[in-house]
Coordinates of C-alpha atoms in Angstrom, one line a residue:
X408 CA 128.8 90.9 98.7
X409 CA 131.2 94.0 98.1
X410 CA 133.5 95.2 100.8
X411 CA 133.0 98.6 102.3
X412 CA 135.9 100.8 103.6
X413 CA 135.7 104.1 105.6
X414 CA 137.8 105.7 108.0
X415 CA 137.3 105.7 111.7
X416 CA 139.9 107.2 114.2
X417 CA 142.3 108.0 111.4
X418 CA 142.4 104.5 110.5
X419 CA 140.9 102.8 107.0
X420 CA 138.8 100.0 108.0
X421 CA 136.7 97.6 105.8
X422 CA 133.8 95.0 106.1
X423 CA 131.8 93.0 103.9
X424 CA 128.2 94.4 103.0
X425 CA 125.2 92.6 103.2
X426 CA 121.4 93.4 102.3
X427 CA 118.7 90.8 102.1
X428 CA 116.7 93.2 99.9
X429 CA 119.7 93.4 97.6
X430 CA 119.9 97.1 98.5
X431 CA 123.3 98.4 96.8
X432 CA 126.1 99.4 99.2
X433 CA 126.1 102.8 100.2
X434 CA 128.8 104.7 98.6
X435 CA 129.9 107.1 101.7
X436 CA 129.9 106.2 105.4
X437 CA 130.4 108.3 108.3
X438 CA 130.9 106.9 112.0
X439 CA 127.9 108.2 114.3
X440 CA 127.3 107.8 118.0
X441 CA 125.1 109.0 120.8
X442 CA 126.0 112.6 120.2
X443 CA 124.4 112.4 116.7
X444 CA 121.1 114.1 116.4
X445 CA 118.0 113.1 114.8
X446 CA 118.0 116.1 112.5
X447 CA 121.5 115.5 111.2
X448 CA 121.1 111.7 111.1
X449 CA 118.0 112.3 108.9
X450 CA 119.6 115.1 106.6
X451 CA 122.5 112.9 105.8
X452 CA 120.5 109.8 105.3
X453 CA 118.3 111.7 102.8
X454 CA 121.5 112.7 101.0
X455 CA 122.3 109.4 100.9
X456 CA 125.2 108.9 103.3
X457 CA 125.4 106.0 105.6
X458 CA 125.8 106.1 109.6
X459 CA 127.8 103.2 111.1
X460 CA 126.6 103.3 114.7
X461 CA 129.3 103.2 117.5
X462 CA 127.1 104.3 120.3
X463 CA 124.7 102.7 122.6
X464 CA 122.3 100.0 121.1
X465 CA 119.1 101.4 122.5
X466 CA 120.1 104.8 121.9
X467 CA 120.5 103.7 118.0
X468 CA 116.7 102.3 118.3
X469 CA 115.8 105.8 119.4
X470 CA 117.3 107.4 116.6
X471 CA 115.9 105.2 114.3
X472 CA 112.6 106.0 115.4
X473 CA 113.2 109.8 115.5
X474 CA 114.2 109.3 111.7
X475 CA 111.1 107.6 110.9
X476 CA 108.7 110.0 112.4
X477 CA 110.6 112.6 110.1
X478 CA 110.2 110.7 107.0
X479 CA 106.9 109.8 107.8
X480 CA 105.8 113.8 107.8
X481 CA 105.7 113.6 104.1
X482 CA 102.9 110.9 103.8
X483 CA 102.1 110.1 100.2
X484 CA 98.9 112.2 98.7
X485 CA 96.1 110.2 96.8
X486 CA 96.3 110.2 93.5
X487 CA 93.5 110.4 90.4
X488 CA 92.9 106.8 91.0
X489 CA 93.4 103.8 92.9
X490 CA 96.4 102.5 90.9
X491 CA 97.9 105.7 91.1
X492 CA 97.5 106.0 94.8
X493 CA 99.0 102.5 95.2
X494 CA 101.9 103.5 93.1
X495 CA 102.4 106.8 95.6
X496 CA 102.3 104.6 98.5
X497 CA 105.0 102.2 96.8
X498 CA 107.0 105.1 96.1
X499 CA 106.8 106.4 99.8
X500 CA 107.6 103.1 101.3
X501 CA 110.6 102.5 99.1
X502 CA 111.8 106.2 99.9
X503 CA 111.2 105.3 103.7
X504 CA 113.2 102.2 103.5
X505 CA 116.0 104.0 101.6
X506 CA 116.4 106.8 104.1
X507 CA 116.0 104.3 107.3
X508 CA 118.1 101.9 105.7
X509 CA 121.2 104.4 105.9
X510 CA 121.5 103.5 109.9
X511 CA 123.9 100.7 109.7
X512 CA 125.6 98.3 112.5
X513 CA 128.3 96.1 112.0
X514 CA 128.4 92.2 112.9
X515 CA 131.9 90.7 113.9
X516 CA 132.8 87.2 112.3
X517 CA 131.3 85.3 115.0
X518 CA 127.9 87.8 114.4
X519 CA 128.6 89.5 117.8
X520 CA 126.9 92.7 117.8
X521 CA 129.8 94.9 119.5
X522 CA 127.7 97.8 121.2
X523 CA 127.1 98.9 124.6
X524 CA 123.7 97.3 126.1
X525 CA 123.2 95.1 122.8
X526 CA 121.4 91.8 122.8
X527 CA 123.1 88.5 122.1
X528 CA 122.3 88.2 118.2
X529 CA 124.7 85.5 117.4
X530 CA 122.4 82.5 117.1
X531 CA 119.7 84.6 115.5
X532 CA 122.0 85.8 113.0
X533 CA 123.6 82.4 112.5
X534 CA 120.2 80.8 111.5
X535 CA 119.5 83.5 109.1
X536 CA 122.9 84.5 107.6
X537 CA 124.9 80.9 107.9
X538 CA 128.2 80.9 109.4
X539 CA 130.2 84.2 108.6
X540 CA 133.6 84.3 109.7
X541 CA 134.4 87.9 108.6
X542 CA 132.9 91.3 109.7
X543 CA 129.8 92.6 107.8
X544 CA 127.8 95.5 107.9
X545 CA 124.1 95.4 107.7
X546 CA 121.1 97.8 108.3
X547 CA 119.6 98.5 111.6
X548 CA 116.0 98.0 110.2
X549 CA 117.2 94.4 108.7
X550 CA 118.7 93.4 111.9
X551 CA 115.3 94.3 113.7
X552 CA 113.4 92.4 111.3
X553 CA 115.8 89.4 111.7
X554 CA 115.0 89.8 115.6
X555 CA 111.5 90.1 115.0
X556 CA 111.0 87.0 112.7
X557 CA 112.9 85.2 115.4
X558 CA 110.0 85.9 117.6
X559 CA 107.5 84.6 115.5
X560 CA 109.3 81.7 114.8
X561 CA 109.7 81.0 118.3
X562 CA 106.1 81.3 119.3
X563 CA 104.5 80.3 116.0
X564 CA 101.2 81.2 114.3
X565 CA 98.1 79.5 115.3
X566 CA 96.2 77.7 112.5
X567 CA 92.8 76.7 113.5
X568 CA 92.4 74.3 110.5
X569 CA 95.3 72.2 111.9
X570 CA 94.6 72.7 115.5
X571 CA 98.1 73.4 115.8
X572 CA 101.0 76.0 115.4
X573 CA 103.2 76.8 112.2
X574 CA 106.4 78.4 112.9
X575 CA 107.4 80.9 110.0
X576 CA 111.3 81.9 109.4
X577 CA 112.8 84.9 108.3
X578 CA 111.9 85.9 104.9
X579 CA 109.2 83.1 104.6
X580 CA 105.6 84.6 104.4
X581 CA 103.7 84.4 107.6
X582 CA 100.2 82.8 107.3
X583 CA 98.6 85.3 109.8
X584 CA 95.8 86.0 107.0
X585 CA 93.9 82.8 107.8
X586 CA 91.1 83.4 105.6
X587 CA 93.0 81.6 102.4
X588 CA 93.9 78.7 104.6
X589 CA 90.0 78.3 105.8
X590 CA 89.3 78.5 102.3
X591 CA 91.6 75.5 101.6
X592 CA 90.5 73.8 104.7
X593 CA 86.6 74.0 103.8
X594 CA 86.2 73.5 99.8
X595 CA 85.2 69.7 99.1
X596 CA 87.9 68.0 97.9
X597 CA 87.8 66.4 94.4
X598 CA 86.3 62.7 94.8
X599 CA 89.7 61.6 94.0
X600 CA 92.6 62.9 96.2
X601 CA 95.4 60.4 96.1
X602 CA 98.0 63.2 95.3
X603 CA 98.2 66.6 95.7
X604 CA 100.5 69.5 95.0
X605 CA 100.8 72.6 97.0
X606 CA 103.0 75.5 94.5
X607 CA 104.7 78.1 96.6
X608 CA 104.1 76.2 99.9
X609 CA 105.9 78.8 101.9
X610 CA 105.6 77.6 105.5
X611 CA 103.8 74.3 104.3
X612 CA 100.7 75.5 106.0
X613 CA 98.3 74.4 103.0
X614 CA 100.5 71.3 102.3
X615 CA 99.7 70.4 106.0
X616 CA 96.2 71.1 105.4
X617 CA 95.6 68.8 102.6
X618 CA 97.4 66.2 104.2
X619 CA 95.2 66.7 107.2
X620 CA 92.3 66.5 105.3
X621 CA 93.1 62.8 103.5
X622 CA 95.2 63.6 100.6
X623 CA 97.2 60.6 100.4
X624 CA 100.7 61.9 99.1
X625 CA 101.4 65.9 98.8
X626 CA 104.1 67.5 97.5
X627 CA 104.8 71.0 98.4
X628 CA 107.2 73.3 96.0
X629 CA 108.8 76.7 96.5
X630 CA 111.8 78.5 94.8
X631 CA 112.8 79.9 97.9
X632 CA 115.9 77.8 99.8
X633 CA 114.4 79.4 102.9
X634 CA 110.8 78.3 102.4
X635 CA 111.9 74.9 101.7
X636 CA 113.8 74.5 105.0
X637 CA 110.9 76.2 106.9
X638 CA 108.2 74.0 105.4
X639 CA 110.3 70.7 106.0
X640 CA 110.6 71.7 109.6
X641 CA 106.8 72.4 110.2
X642 CA 106.0 69.1 108.2
X643 CA 108.2 67.2 110.7
X644 CA 106.8 69.2 113.6
X645 CA 103.3 68.2 112.8
X646 CA 104.3 64.7 112.2
X647 CA 103.6 64.5 108.6
X648 CA 106.4 63.8 106.8
X649 CA 105.6 60.3 105.7
X650 CA 102.6 62.2 103.8
X651 CA 104.3 65.3 102.4
X652 CA 107.1 66.1 100.4
X653 CA 109.1 69.4 100.0
X654 CA 110.9 69.6 96.7
X655 CA 112.5 72.6 95.0
X656 CA 113.5 75.2 94.0
X657 CA 110.6 74.8 91.2
X658 CA 107.0 75.8 90.9
X659 CA 105.8 72.4 89.3
X660 CA 107.1 68.9 90.8
X661 CA 107.6 66.3 88.2
X662 CA 104.4 64.0 87.5
X663 CA 100.7 64.7 87.7
X664 CA 98.5 65.0 90.9
X665 CA 94.5 65.1 91.4
X666 CA 94.6 68.1 92.8
X667 CA 96.8 71.2 92.3
X668 CA 96.9 74.5 94.9
X669 CA 98.3 77.4 94.3
X670 CA 98.0 80.5 96.2
X671 CA 100.4 83.1 94.5
X672 CA 101.0 86.8 95.7
X673 CA 98.4 88.5 95.3
X674 CA 99.3 92.2 93.6
X675 CA 101.3 92.5 90.0
X676 CA 103.9 94.6 91.4
X677 CA 108.0 94.3 91.8
X678 CA 108.8 92.9 95.2
X679 CA 111.7 94.8 97.0
X680 CA 112.7 92.6 99.7
X681 CA 112.5 88.8 100.3
X682 CA 109.5 88.9 102.3
X683 CA 107.6 91.0 99.8
X684 CA 108.0 87.8 97.3
X685 CA 104.8 86.7 99.2
X686 CA 102.6 89.8 98.4
X687 CA 104.1 90.9 95.1
X688 CA 104.1 89.0 91.7
X689 CA 106.0 90.8 89.1
X690 CA 103.9 90.6 85.9
X691 CA 101.7 88.1 87.6
X692 CA 104.4 85.8 86.8
X693 CA 103.7 83.0 89.1
X694 CA 99.9 83.1 88.4
X695 CA 100.3 82.9 84.6
X696 CA 103.0 80.1 85.5
X697 CA 100.4 78.0 87.5
X698 CA 97.9 78.2 84.8
X699 CA 100.1 77.7 81.9
X700 CA 101.4 74.7 83.6
X701 CA 98.2 73.3 85.1
X702 CA 96.9 71.1 82.4
X703 CA 99.9 69.0 81.8
X704 CA 100.2 68.1 85.5
X705 CA 96.6 67.3 86.4
X706 CA 95.4 63.8 86.5
X707 CA 92.2 63.1 84.5
X708 CA 89.1 64.7 86.3
X709 CA 91.6 66.5 88.6
X710 CA 91.0 70.1 89.8
X711 CA 93.4 73.1 90.1
X712 CA 92.5 75.5 93.1
X713 CA 93.7 79.1 92.8
X714 CA 93.4 81.1 95.8
X715 CA 93.5 84.7 94.9
X716 CA 92.4 88.0 96.4
X717 CA 90.6 90.3 94.2
X718 CA 92.5 93.5 95.8
X719 CA 94.3 93.8 92.4
X720 CA 91.2 94.6 90.8
X721 CA 90.0 97.3 93.3
X722 CA 93.4 98.8 92.8
X723 CA 93.2 99.0 89.2
X724 CA 96.2 96.7 88.7
X725 CA 94.3 93.9 86.8
X726 CA 90.8 93.2 85.9
X727 CA 88.7 90.4 86.2
X728 CA 88.4 89.8 82.4
X729 CA 92.2 89.8 82.4
X730 CA 92.2 86.8 85.0
X731 CA 89.4 84.9 83.1
X732 CA 91.2 85.3 79.9
X733 CA 94.5 84.1 81.5
X734 CA 92.2 80.9 82.6
X735 CA 90.6 80.5 79.3
X736 CA 94.1 80.8 77.4
X737 CA 95.5 78.0 79.5
X738 CA 92.9 75.5 78.2
X739 CA 91.1 75.9 81.7
X740 CA 87.6 76.5 82.7
X741 CA 86.0 77.2 86.2
X742 CA 83.7 74.8 87.7
X743 CA 83.2 76.6 91.1
X744 CA 84.3 79.5 93.3
X745 CA 84.2 80.0 97.1
X746 CA 84.5 83.6 98.4
X747 CA 85.6 84.9 101.9
X748 CA 86.4 88.7 103.3
X749 CA 89.4 89.6 105.0
X750 CA 89.4 89.7 108.7
X751 CA 92.8 91.8 109.0
X752 CA 92.9 94.9 110.6
X753 CA 93.9 97.1 107.6
X754 CA 90.7 96.1 106.2
X755 CA 88.9 98.3 108.6
X756 CA 91.5 101.0 108.8
X757 CA 89.6 104.1 107.4
X758 CA 92.7 106.0 107.6
X759 CA 94.1 104.2 104.9
X760 CA 94.4 106.2 101.7
X761 CA 93.2 102.6 99.8
X762 CA 90.9 101.9 102.5
X763 CA 88.0 101.5 100.0
X764 CA 90.1 98.9 98.1
X765 CA 90.9 96.9 101.2
X766 CA 87.0 97.1 102.5
X767 CA 85.9 95.9 99.3
X768 CA 88.4 92.9 98.9
X769 CA 87.3 89.4 98.6
X770 CA 89.3 86.4 98.6
X771 CA 88.4 83.5 96.4
X772 CA 89.2 79.8 95.8
X773 CA 88.8 79.2 92.0
X774 CA 88.2 75.6 91.2
X775 CA 89.6 75.0 87.9
X776 CA 89.5 72.1 85.3
X777 CA 90.9 70.9 82.0
X778 CA 88.5 72.4 79.1
X779 CA 87.1 69.5 77.2

């Protein structure tokens, strides 16, 4: 990561820039403290100036909230189509992230946050960033995300299908939308299910479900190093290390399986942060990769399970014909499909400009086999 320099108390200082979302380093930094007004902070951030906070930690959080209210005043309008409305919302969220990401804090070489009334963030930052040894600047929004993720990691997410908790790590998509887990837990297994692959395992939740359902040997894969660590910890915690192997970075592991499950990101758009890789699949890359590789990795009479929401279809980002054409061109055909409706609060939020699409959303498990 690049080193950044700024002038503070007539002294030139420097620190390494770090951004989990690969946001470019700011080109201009000014030092800010408790005297900074929200209006000035918002104006400077909109102009592209970063504010390195040297005041009270809780005042920094209040300033961030005040900046958030100002940026949210300009709500995105509705477009001429669901796809255009979605594009405008994504554009507004990206602008919001850019503006709010201009409020910076400095972590010392041991990840100490040297602000008045600041919490001890050393262990949490060690877990996410690894050992540092040198100061670094990060956005306050990123630090708050790291702290929030640590709470999820500590308390976990209860998974009824496992009668247990799964503990997501920072940057790994949390299984809070349980309908896709329930589909995998409730769909009848193929007659032969000695081996199973879970592609894009994330927290390892689906690999664990398959193992608990009786798959003899499960292999979970992911291309994210953090997901691999997270999945292994969850599998160990559940006592399934003798049944489930977590390997990667890869989409498909070596060999073949009787059952191959994939729950790719549901929307074909470009992710802008690590956590968004669990939601957005640019150009449907993972979906296409799963379908294209399925035939050569399935055992004879094996099944592939594609777990996918149709929200992209309601948003006009992909059609059902597009999906069926991908399946057909991969030499596959559908032998069954199970559907469920979302239970998350956004599906019932009538104030959401995309409410009609979310309210109509259906999540499906497509059972695929190799065409004869």
